Short mmCIF file of C-alpha atoms in Angstrom, two decimals:
data_model
loop_
_atom_site.label_atom_id
_atom_site.label_comp_id
_atom_site.label_asym_id
_atom_site.label_seq_id
_atom_site.Cartn_x
_atom_site.Cartn_y
_atom_site.Cartn_z
CA MET S 273 106.09 68.79 77.19
CA GLY S 274 107.73 65.39 77.20
CA ALA S 275 111.44 64.80 77.87
CA TYR S 276 113.73 64.88 74.91
CA MET S 277 115.60 61.63 74.31
CA SER S 278 119.24 61.88 75.34
CA MET S 279 121.72 61.87 72.51
CA PRO S 280 124.51 59.27 72.34
CA LYS S 281 128.01 60.67 72.71
CA GLY S 282 129.42 61.86 69.44
CA SER S 283 126.03 62.19 67.69
CA ASN S 284 124.68 65.44 66.22
CA VAL S 285 121.36 67.15 65.47
CA PRO S 286 120.56 70.30 63.45
CA VAL S 287 119.57 73.32 65.49
CA PRO S 288 117.73 76.44 64.46
CA THR S 289 119.73 79.65 63.80
CA THR S 290 117.87 81.56 66.43
CA ALA S 291 118.34 82.53 70.05
CA LEU S 292 118.92 79.34 72.01
CA ARG S 293 119.02 78.68 75.72
CA VAL S 294 121.70 76.22 76.85
CA GLU S 295 121.15 74.75 80.28
CA LEU S 296 123.79 72.86 82.28
CA GLY S 297 121.94 70.88 84.94
CA TRP S 298 122.59 68.56 87.91
CA ARG S 299 121.22 67.55 91.28
CA SER S 300 122.58 69.24 94.39
CA GLY S 301 123.08 67.65 97.72
CA PRO S 302 125.50 67.11 100.58
CA GLY S 303 129.03 66.83 99.29
CA VAL S 304 128.03 67.65 95.64
CA PRO S 305 130.43 70.20 94.11
CA ASP S 306 129.10 73.36 92.46
CA ALA S 307 129.38 73.56 88.69
CA ASP S 308 129.66 76.41 86.22
CA ALA S 309 128.78 76.71 82.55
CA SER S 310 131.07 78.44 80.00
CA ALA S 311 131.48 78.80 76.28
CA LEU S 312 134.46 79.28 73.93
CA LEU S 313 134.17 80.68 70.39
CA LEU S 314 136.73 79.05 68.19
CA VAL S 315 138.47 79.59 64.87
CA SER S 316 140.45 76.55 63.74
CA GLY S 317 140.12 75.02 67.18
CA LYS S 318 141.44 78.06 69.16
CA VAL S 319 140.09 81.33 70.52
CA ARG S 320 141.22 84.49 68.68
CA SER S 321 141.70 86.29 72.04
CA ASP S 322 140.69 85.91 75.66
CA GLY S 323 137.55 87.85 74.78
CA ASP S 324 136.21 84.66 73.05
CA PHE S 325 135.78 83.03 76.46
CA VAL S 326 132.39 83.51 78.13
CA PHE S 327 131.99 82.43 81.78
CA TYR S 328 131.03 83.76 85.21
CA ASN S 329 133.84 86.39 85.30
CA GLN S 330 133.33 87.47 81.70
CA PRO S 331 129.61 87.01 81.19
CA ALA S 332 129.07 88.35 77.69
CA HIS S 333 130.78 88.12 74.25
CA SER S 334 131.47 91.41 72.52
CA SER S 335 129.35 90.32 69.49
CA GLY S 336 126.31 89.73 71.75
CA ALA S 337 126.10 86.15 70.43
CA VAL S 338 126.78 84.44 73.75
CA ARG S 339 125.80 85.50 77.27
CA HIS S 340 126.12 83.75 80.63
CA GLU S 341 122.90 84.15 82.54
CA GLY S 342 123.57 82.37 85.84
CA LYS S 343 122.18 79.73 88.21
CA ARG S 344 118.81 78.65 89.55
CA ASP S 345 118.11 76.07 92.21
CA ALA S 346 114.61 74.70 92.10
CA GLY S 347 114.23 72.21 94.94
CA GLY S 348 117.74 70.73 94.54
CA GLN S 349 117.69 70.70 90.72
CA VAL S 350 120.30 73.27 89.78
CA THR S 351 120.76 74.78 86.30
CA ASP S 352 123.41 77.21 85.02
CA ALA S 353 122.39 78.86 81.75
CA LEU S 354 123.91 80.40 78.63
CA VAL S 355 122.03 82.24 75.93
CA VAL S 356 123.44 81.69 72.44
CA ASP S 357 122.13 83.60 69.44
CA LEU S 358 123.65 81.75 66.43
CA ALA S 359 122.46 84.42 64.03
CA ARG S 360 124.84 86.87 65.76
CA VAL S 361 127.94 84.58 65.75
CA GLU S 362 130.62 86.23 63.65
CA PRO S 363 131.28 84.54 60.30
CA ALA S 364 134.87 83.67 61.21
CA ILE S 365 133.72 81.57 64.23
CA GLU S 366 133.40 77.93 63.29
CA THR S 367 132.60 76.33 66.64
CA VAL S 368 131.04 77.36 69.96
CA VAL S 369 132.24 74.92 72.65
CA LEU S 370 129.87 74.45 75.66
CA ALA S 371 131.74 73.44 78.72
CA ALA S 372 131.31 72.94 82.49
CA SER S 373 133.75 73.16 85.38
CA ALA S 374 133.35 71.69 88.88
CA ASP S 375 134.08 73.84 91.95
CA GLY S 376 135.01 71.85 95.06
CA GLY S 377 135.26 68.31 93.69
CA THR S 378 135.11 66.14 90.60
CA PHE S 379 132.24 65.51 88.17
CA GLY S 380 132.13 61.94 89.42
CA ARG S 381 130.42 63.40 92.51
CA VAL S 382 127.88 65.44 90.46
CA PRO S 383 124.68 63.39 89.94
CA GLY S 384 122.43 63.78 86.95
CA LEU S 385 124.77 65.96 84.93
CA TYR S 386 123.25 67.01 81.58
CA ILE S 387 123.22 69.69 78.90
CA ARG S 388 120.16 70.63 76.94
CA VAL S 389 119.45 73.12 74.23
CA LEU S 390 116.14 74.96 74.01
CA ASP S 391 114.56 77.37 71.65
CA ALA S 392 114.67 80.53 73.81
CA GLN S 393 111.40 81.89 72.45
CA GLN S 394 109.33 78.73 72.22
CA GLY S 395 110.84 76.99 75.26
CA THR S 396 110.91 73.71 73.32
CA GLU S 397 113.88 71.35 73.75
CA VAL S 398 115.85 70.70 70.61
CA ALA S 399 118.80 68.68 72.01
CA ARG S 400 119.81 66.98 75.19
CA PHE S 401 122.94 65.01 76.26
CA ASP S 402 123.14 63.27 79.62
CA SER S 403 126.72 62.60 80.91
CA ALA S 404 126.83 59.40 82.91
CA ASP S 405 130.49 58.30 82.81
CA ALA S 406 132.36 61.10 84.65
CA THR S 407 135.03 60.07 87.26
CA VAL S 408 137.99 62.28 88.14
CA GLU S 409 137.24 65.11 85.68
CA THR S 410 136.94 68.68 87.01
CA ALA S 411 136.10 70.18 83.63
CA PHE S 412 133.94 68.85 80.85
CA VAL S 413 133.16 69.77 77.20
CA LEU S 414 129.57 68.58 77.11
CA GLY S 415 128.64 69.78 73.66
CA GLU S 416 129.34 72.16 70.82
CA PHE S 417 127.62 74.12 68.05
CA TYR S 418 129.41 73.91 64.71
CA ARG S 419 128.81 75.06 61.20
CA ARG S 420 128.14 72.54 58.44
CA GLN S 421 127.24 73.60 54.90
CA GLY S 422 125.74 76.94 55.97
CA ALA S 423 123.73 75.50 58.84
CA TRP S 424 124.34 74.94 62.52
CA LYS S 425 124.44 71.61 64.35
CA PHE S 426 124.84 70.53 67.93
CA ARG S 427 127.22 67.69 68.79
CA ALA S 428 127.20 65.74 72.08
CA VAL S 429 130.95 65.63 73.11
CA GLY S 430 131.43 64.38 76.67
CA GLN S 431 135.21 65.00 76.84
CA GLY S 432 136.71 65.65 80.28
CA TYR S 433 139.78 67.28 81.85
CA SER S 434 141.30 66.60 85.26
CA SER S 435 142.96 70.06 85.28
CA GLY S 436 139.74 72.08 85.82
CA LEU S 437 138.58 75.21 84.13
CA GLU S 438 142.17 76.43 83.87
CA GLY S 439 143.30 73.35 81.91
CA LEU S 440 140.26 73.52 79.62
CA ALA S 441 140.76 77.28 78.95
CA THR S 442 144.47 77.05 78.26
CA ASP S 443 143.91 74.09 75.92
CA TYR S 444 141.86 76.41 73.73
CA GLY S 445 144.41 79.25 73.86
CA ILE S 446 143.22 81.33 76.84
CA THR S 447 145.84 83.10 78.94
CA VAL S 448 144.96 82.45 82.57
CA ASP S 449 146.10 84.66 85.49
CA GLU S 450 146.83 82.18 88.28
CA PRO S 451 149.76 82.76 90.60
CA GLN S 452 150.68 79.10 90.95
CA HIS S 453 151.33 78.91 87.25
CA ALA S 454 153.68 81.80 86.83
CA ALA S 455 156.02 79.87 84.52
CA PRO S 456 156.16 81.19 80.97
CA SER S 457 153.50 79.80 78.77
CA ALA S 458 154.18 78.28 75.39
CA ALA S 459 155.19 81.01 72.97
CA ILE S 460 153.02 81.79 70.00
CA PRO S 461 155.08 81.92 66.78
CA PRO S 462 155.29 85.43 65.38
CA ALA S 463 153.49 86.36 62.23
CA PRO S 464 155.74 86.72 59.17
CA GLY S 465 157.35 90.17 58.96
CA THR S 466 156.96 90.97 62.67
CA ARG S 467 159.90 91.67 64.95
CA VAL S 468 160.34 89.50 68.01
CA GLN S 469 161.66 91.25 71.09
CA GLY S 470 164.74 89.58 72.45
CA PRO S 471 168.54 89.79 72.23
CA PRO S 472 169.75 91.72 69.12
CA PRO S 473 170.97 89.58 66.24
CA PRO S 474 174.78 89.14 66.15
CA VAL S 475 176.59 91.75 64.18
CA ALA S 476 179.02 90.48 61.58
CA PRO S 477 182.65 91.58 62.25
CA PRO S 478 183.85 94.43 60.02
CA VAL S 479 185.61 93.34 56.87
CA THR S 480 188.83 95.23 55.99
CA MET S 481 188.84 95.95 52.27
CA PRO S 482 192.05 96.51 50.28
CA PRO S 483 192.63 100.08 49.13
CA PRO S 484 190.60 100.79 46.03
CA VAL S 485 192.33 101.20 42.68
CA ALA S 486 189.34 102.98 41.30
CA PRO S 487 187.03 105.54 42.79
CA PRO S 488 184.88 103.75 45.35
CA VAL S 489 181.49 102.73 44.24
CA THR S 490 178.75 103.82 46.59
CA MET S 491 176.61 100.78 47.23
CA PRO S 492 172.94 101.24 48.00
CA PRO S 493 172.05 100.47 51.62
CA PRO S 494 170.80 96.97 52.22
CA PRO S 495 167.06 96.78 52.11
CA MET S 496 165.58 97.44 55.50
CA ALA S 497 163.34 94.92 57.22
CA PRO S 498 159.64 95.92 57.08
CA PRO S 499 158.56 97.78 60.15
CA PRO S 500 157.10 95.62 62.88
CA ALA S 501 153.39 95.31 62.95
CA PRO S 502 151.81 97.43 65.67
CA PRO S 503 151.38 95.37 68.78
CA ALA S 504 147.96 94.27 69.68
CA ALA S 505 146.40 96.13 72.59
CA PRO S 506 147.52 94.35 75.77
CA THR S 507 144.75 92.45 77.53
CA ALA S 508 144.76 91.35 81.13
CA PRO S 509 144.86 87.55 81.62
CA VAL S 510 141.58 85.94 82.37
CA ARG S 511 140.88 85.55 86.11
CA LEU S 512 139.15 82.35 87.08
CA SER S 513 138.80 83.04 90.81
CA LYS S 514 135.47 83.37 92.60
CA VAL S 515 134.93 84.86 96.07
CA THR S 516 132.42 83.51 98.57
CA LEU S 517 131.96 85.56 101.71
CA THR S 518 131.32 83.59 104.94
CA LYS S 519 131.03 84.38 108.69
CA GLU S 520 134.68 83.39 108.95
CA ALA S 521 135.81 85.52 105.95
CA PRO S 522 133.10 88.20 105.70
CA SER S 523 134.84 90.98 103.62
CA VAL S 524 136.79 91.44 100.42
CA SER S 525 138.41 94.32 98.57
CA LEU S 526 137.02 94.90 95.09
CA THR S 527 140.36 96.34 94.01
CA LYS S 528 142.20 93.14 94.91
CA GLN S 529 139.65 91.14 92.94
CA GLY S 530 140.00 93.39 89.85
CA GLY S 531 136.66 95.18 90.18
CA THR S 532 137.77 98.75 89.82
CA SER S 533 135.74 100.29 87.01
CA GLY S 534 132.64 99.87 84.89
CA THR S 535 129.24 98.72 86.15
CA MET S 536 128.95 96.27 89.00
CA ARG S 537 125.70 94.31 89.13
CA VAL S 538 124.22 93.20 92.40
CA ASN S 539 121.73 90.36 92.02
CA LEU S 540 119.33 88.90 94.55
CA ASN S 541 117.98 85.41 93.86
CA TRP S 542 115.70 83.47 96.16
CA GLN S 543 113.59 80.38 96.48
CA VAL S 544 111.45 78.66 99.11
CA ARG S 545 113.82 76.78 101.40
CA LYS S 546 111.41 74.08 102.57
CA GLN S 547 109.39 71.93 100.21
CA PHE S 548 105.72 71.62 101.13
CA SER S 549 103.33 68.86 100.22
CA GLY S 550 99.62 68.17 100.61
CA TRP S 551 97.47 70.84 99.06
CA GLY S 552 94.74 70.30 101.67
CA SER S 553 97.11 70.93 104.55
CA LYS S 554 98.35 74.03 106.26
CA ARG S 555 101.64 73.52 104.54
CA GLY S 556 99.95 73.26 101.19
CA ARG S 557 98.35 76.67 101.76
CA ALA S 558 101.81 78.00 102.53
CA VAL S 559 102.83 77.28 98.95
CA ALA S 560 100.08 79.55 97.68
CA MET S 561 101.27 82.27 100.06
CA HIS S 562 104.81 82.07 98.69
CA ALA S 563 103.62 82.00 95.03
CA ASP S 564 103.04 85.81 95.25
CA LEU S 565 106.12 86.55 97.30
CA ASP S 566 107.63 89.93 96.43
CA LEU S 567 111.07 90.84 97.78
CA ASP S 568 112.52 94.30 97.10
CA LEU S 569 116.24 94.92 96.75
CA CYS S 570 117.15 98.36 98.03
CA ALA S 571 120.26 100.47 98.84
CA LEU S 572 120.93 103.24 101.33
CA TYR S 573 123.73 105.46 100.06
CA GLU S 574 125.93 108.24 101.37
CA LEU S 575 127.95 110.24 98.85
CA SER S 576 131.33 111.78 99.51
CA ASP S 577 129.70 115.26 99.62
CA GLY S 578 127.47 114.14 102.44
CA ARG S 579 124.23 113.63 100.48
CA LYS S 580 122.18 110.60 101.57
CA GLY S 581 119.32 108.77 100.02
CA VAL S 582 117.70 105.45 99.13
CA VAL S 583 117.33 103.50 95.89
CA GLN S 584 114.20 101.27 95.89
CA ALA S 585 111.06 100.37 93.92
CA LEU S 586 108.87 101.96 96.61
CA GLY S 587 108.11 105.48 95.55
CA ASN S 588 109.81 104.83 92.20
CA ALA S 589 113.17 105.84 93.68
CA PHE S 590 115.12 103.80 91.03
CA GLY S 591 118.19 106.07 91.18
CA ALA S 592 120.55 106.81 88.26
CA LEU S 593 123.70 105.18 86.87
CA HIS S 594 125.48 108.05 85.19
CA GLN S 595 124.65 110.80 87.65
CA PRO S 596 124.35 110.88 91.45
CA PRO S 597 123.78 108.53 93.20
CA TYR S 598 125.48 106.31 90.51
CA ILE S 599 123.27 103.48 91.71
CA TYR S 600 120.34 102.18 89.66
CA LEU S 601 117.61 99.61 90.36
CA ASP S 602 116.93 97.77 87.12
CA GLY S 603 113.36 96.72 87.92
CA ASP S 604 111.02 95.04 90.34
CA ASP S 605 110.93 91.30 89.99
CA ARG S 606 108.51 88.94 91.76
CA THR S 607 109.99 85.57 90.84
CA GLY S 608 113.49 85.39 92.33
CA ALA S 609 114.81 84.33 88.91
CA VAL S 610 118.53 84.93 88.56
CA THR S 611 117.94 85.49 84.82
CA SER S 612 116.11 88.70 85.72
CA GLY S 613 115.69 88.86 89.46
CA GLU S 614 116.26 91.97 91.56
CA ASN S 615 119.28 93.77 90.12
CA LEU S 616 121.09 96.92 91.38
CA SER S 617 123.83 98.44 89.18
CA ILE S 618 126.66 100.49 90.70
CA ASN S 619 128.84 102.70 88.51
CA LEU S 620 132.37 101.99 89.74
CA ASP S 621 133.77 104.68 87.43
CA HIS S 622 132.43 107.15 90.01
CA LYS S 623 133.56 105.27 93.10
CA GLN S 624 135.30 108.43 94.42
CA SER S 625 131.83 109.91 94.78
CA LEU S 626 130.60 107.01 96.97
CA ARG S 627 131.27 106.96 100.68
CA ARG S 628 129.19 103.99 101.67
CA ILE S 629 126.33 101.82 100.33
CA LEU S 630 124.16 99.52 102.44
CA ILE S 631 122.36 96.92 100.29
CA PHE S 632 119.29 95.49 101.97
CA VAL S 633 116.17 93.53 101.12
CA THR S 634 112.58 93.91 102.36
CA ILE S 635 109.51 91.69 102.08
CA TYR S 636 106.92 93.80 100.30
CA GLU S 637 104.18 91.13 100.31
CA GLY S 638 103.61 87.43 100.25
CA ALA S 639 105.31 86.39 103.53
CA ARG S 640 105.51 87.57 107.13
CA SER S 641 109.20 86.76 107.57
CA PHE S 642 112.26 85.43 105.84
CA ALA S 643 111.87 82.03 107.49
CA ASP S 644 111.69 79.15 104.99
CA LEU S 645 113.32 81.29 102.27
CA HIS S 646 116.74 80.80 100.86
CA ALA S 647 118.47 83.81 99.22
CA THR S 648 121.75 84.28 97.43
CA VAL S 649 123.46 87.64 96.73
CA THR S 650 126.00 88.00 93.91
CA LEU S 651 128.09 91.10 93.24
CA GLN S 652 129.51 90.93 89.69
CA PRO S 653 132.06 93.69 88.83
CA LEU S 654 132.69 94.20 85.13
CA GLY S 655 136.32 93.09 85.16
CA GLY S 656 136.74 91.27 88.49
CA ALA S 657 135.79 88.12 90.26
CA PRO S 658 132.20 87.69 91.33
CA VAL S 659 131.50 87.98 95.02
CA ASP S 660 128.66 85.94 96.39
CA PHE S 661 127.20 84.74 99.63
CA SER S 662 124.05 83.05 100.94
CA LEU S 663 121.91 84.25 103.79
CA ASP S 664 121.77 82.30 107.06
CA GLU S 665 118.56 80.63 108.02
CA CYS S 666 116.16 83.21 109.54
CA THR S 667 115.01 82.34 113.06
CA VAL S 668 113.30 85.66 113.94
CA PRO S 669 110.12 87.34 112.57
CA SER S 670 112.13 89.54 110.20
CA THR S 671 110.83 91.50 107.24
CA VAL S 672 114.08 93.32 106.41
CA CYS S 673 117.61 91.97 106.01
CA ALA S 674 120.80 93.96 105.68
CA LEU S 675 122.82 92.14 103.00
CA ALA S 676 126.09 93.88 102.40
CA LEU S 677 127.89 97.09 103.34
CA ILE S 678 130.19 98.64 100.77
CA THR S 679 132.61 101.18 102.16
CA ASN S 680 135.11 103.46 100.35
CA ASN S 681 138.49 103.06 102.05
CA GLY S 682 140.78 105.56 100.35
CA GLY S 683 139.49 104.74 96.90
CA ASP S 684 139.20 100.99 97.51
CA LEU S 685 135.68 99.69 97.84
CA VAL S 686 135.42 96.99 100.50
CA VAL S 687 132.45 94.64 100.52
CA GLN S 688 131.34 93.44 103.96
CA ARG S 689 128.84 90.57 104.29
CA GLU S 690 126.16 91.54 106.76
CA ALA S 691 123.37 88.92 106.38
CA ARG S 692 121.68 90.58 109.33
CA TYR S 693 118.00 90.00 109.90
CA LEU S 694 116.21 92.92 111.62
CA VAL S 695 112.77 92.93 113.34
CA PRO S 696 110.91 96.21 112.97
CA GLU S 697 109.03 97.53 115.96
CA ARG S 698 105.22 97.89 115.62
CA GLY S 699 104.46 100.78 113.28
CA VAL S 700 108.06 101.19 112.13
CA SER S 701 108.86 100.60 108.47
CA PRO S 702 111.58 98.21 107.38
CA GLN S 703 113.48 101.12 105.77
CA ARG S 704 113.45 103.14 108.97
CA THR S 705 114.53 100.00 110.91
CA VAL S 706 117.61 99.41 108.75
CA ASP S 707 118.40 103.18 108.80
CA HIS S 708 118.40 103.17 112.59
CA ALA S 709 120.51 100.03 112.83
CA TYR S 710 123.27 101.57 110.62
CA GLY S 711 122.99 105.23 111.73
CA TRP S 712 122.05 106.72 108.38
CA GLY S 713 119.89 109.50 109.97
CA MET S 714 117.29 110.08 107.23
CA ASN S 715 113.67 111.26 107.46
CA TRP S 716 111.09 108.79 106.09
CA THR S 717 107.59 109.26 104.80
CA PRO S 718 105.11 106.56 103.64
CA GLY S 719 105.39 105.49 100.05
CA ARG S 720 103.80 103.02 97.61
CA LYS S 721 104.80 101.27 94.39
#
């Protein structure tokens, strides 16, 4: 498929009213900031509530019309994707703004920035806009879908902000929870007939009437003001923070990051670290070996009642989300794609039943060690900031890596980055190896997928 011609800024094209894939793309490299895709669903230029903002901390709209999928890095070409189903956009929504924010620098340092729209089923490109004039901006509106005479169109926008994702979000009416901006935000005028909380209105001084010469006339009471409209259900401000665990800062409390309930997804995404060339060479054959690479995401668990077990594809031990162990393996992926990938789900509504969880990854087939592979782990709580980290380069013949240890500390789940490559002894399984390293004390028998 040939490349789609880039649209001039301000131009528009019709798009099909079907499921579309929106990709924000750029080239990574030394000193290049990370970037994140987001979407805002607007009525008269503003969101109706903070729920109309879809981004890495709030990855799906309640209507199902917009979903944030996540990033892929293919040899230095990075994409962050949104799926937009225009047929499911609510009738009141007039515009879906497609934006990007830079993390760790300005868009002037992000080479090859573009946005493109693809038909999600056919894979064909229907629109593309390349941004080439960014300088000091840290947030960008790259494009937008908008209704016109019953149909949808895509417009190339290219408007930037120097105030980052926070400035972009607040400009469209989002309430952002950031400590450095604790000053009161601009007040929203009350709807007619509602009562505004504040100091009571001044009461007029009593008027002394002269004594009546006729029987007093009972006056009807003044009409009462209509009762105030019931207040909208309070919503927590949107949190824009992200957490990256490192050797220097290896742990984080999920409670402090807002991840206290609902389902937390654990995603494993990987790709070959080194690029090979020359199909006739040894390195060329290494590409074929990695083409069938199969990594398995697994979890050892210990419940508060002392029960222990493992969640893994091997032996079809996929677990369960709404009954013990409250951990579920979504599937077995062989591509490393973040859009599906290896995903574990943990039910934080039952965190009191969880004593500790060790998340680890094994090589099932396709490689003899983790050398030359790059993997990223992301923990995404339902209401909190995502926690992510990358694995260090593997320098030992390891087939199993302990990724993260989640421990219940008095009801607060603490995530500890492990990133620990283990080398099984001859005849010892990867599962038994990680069990021994962390003192789980389970009995193991051979199993197959």
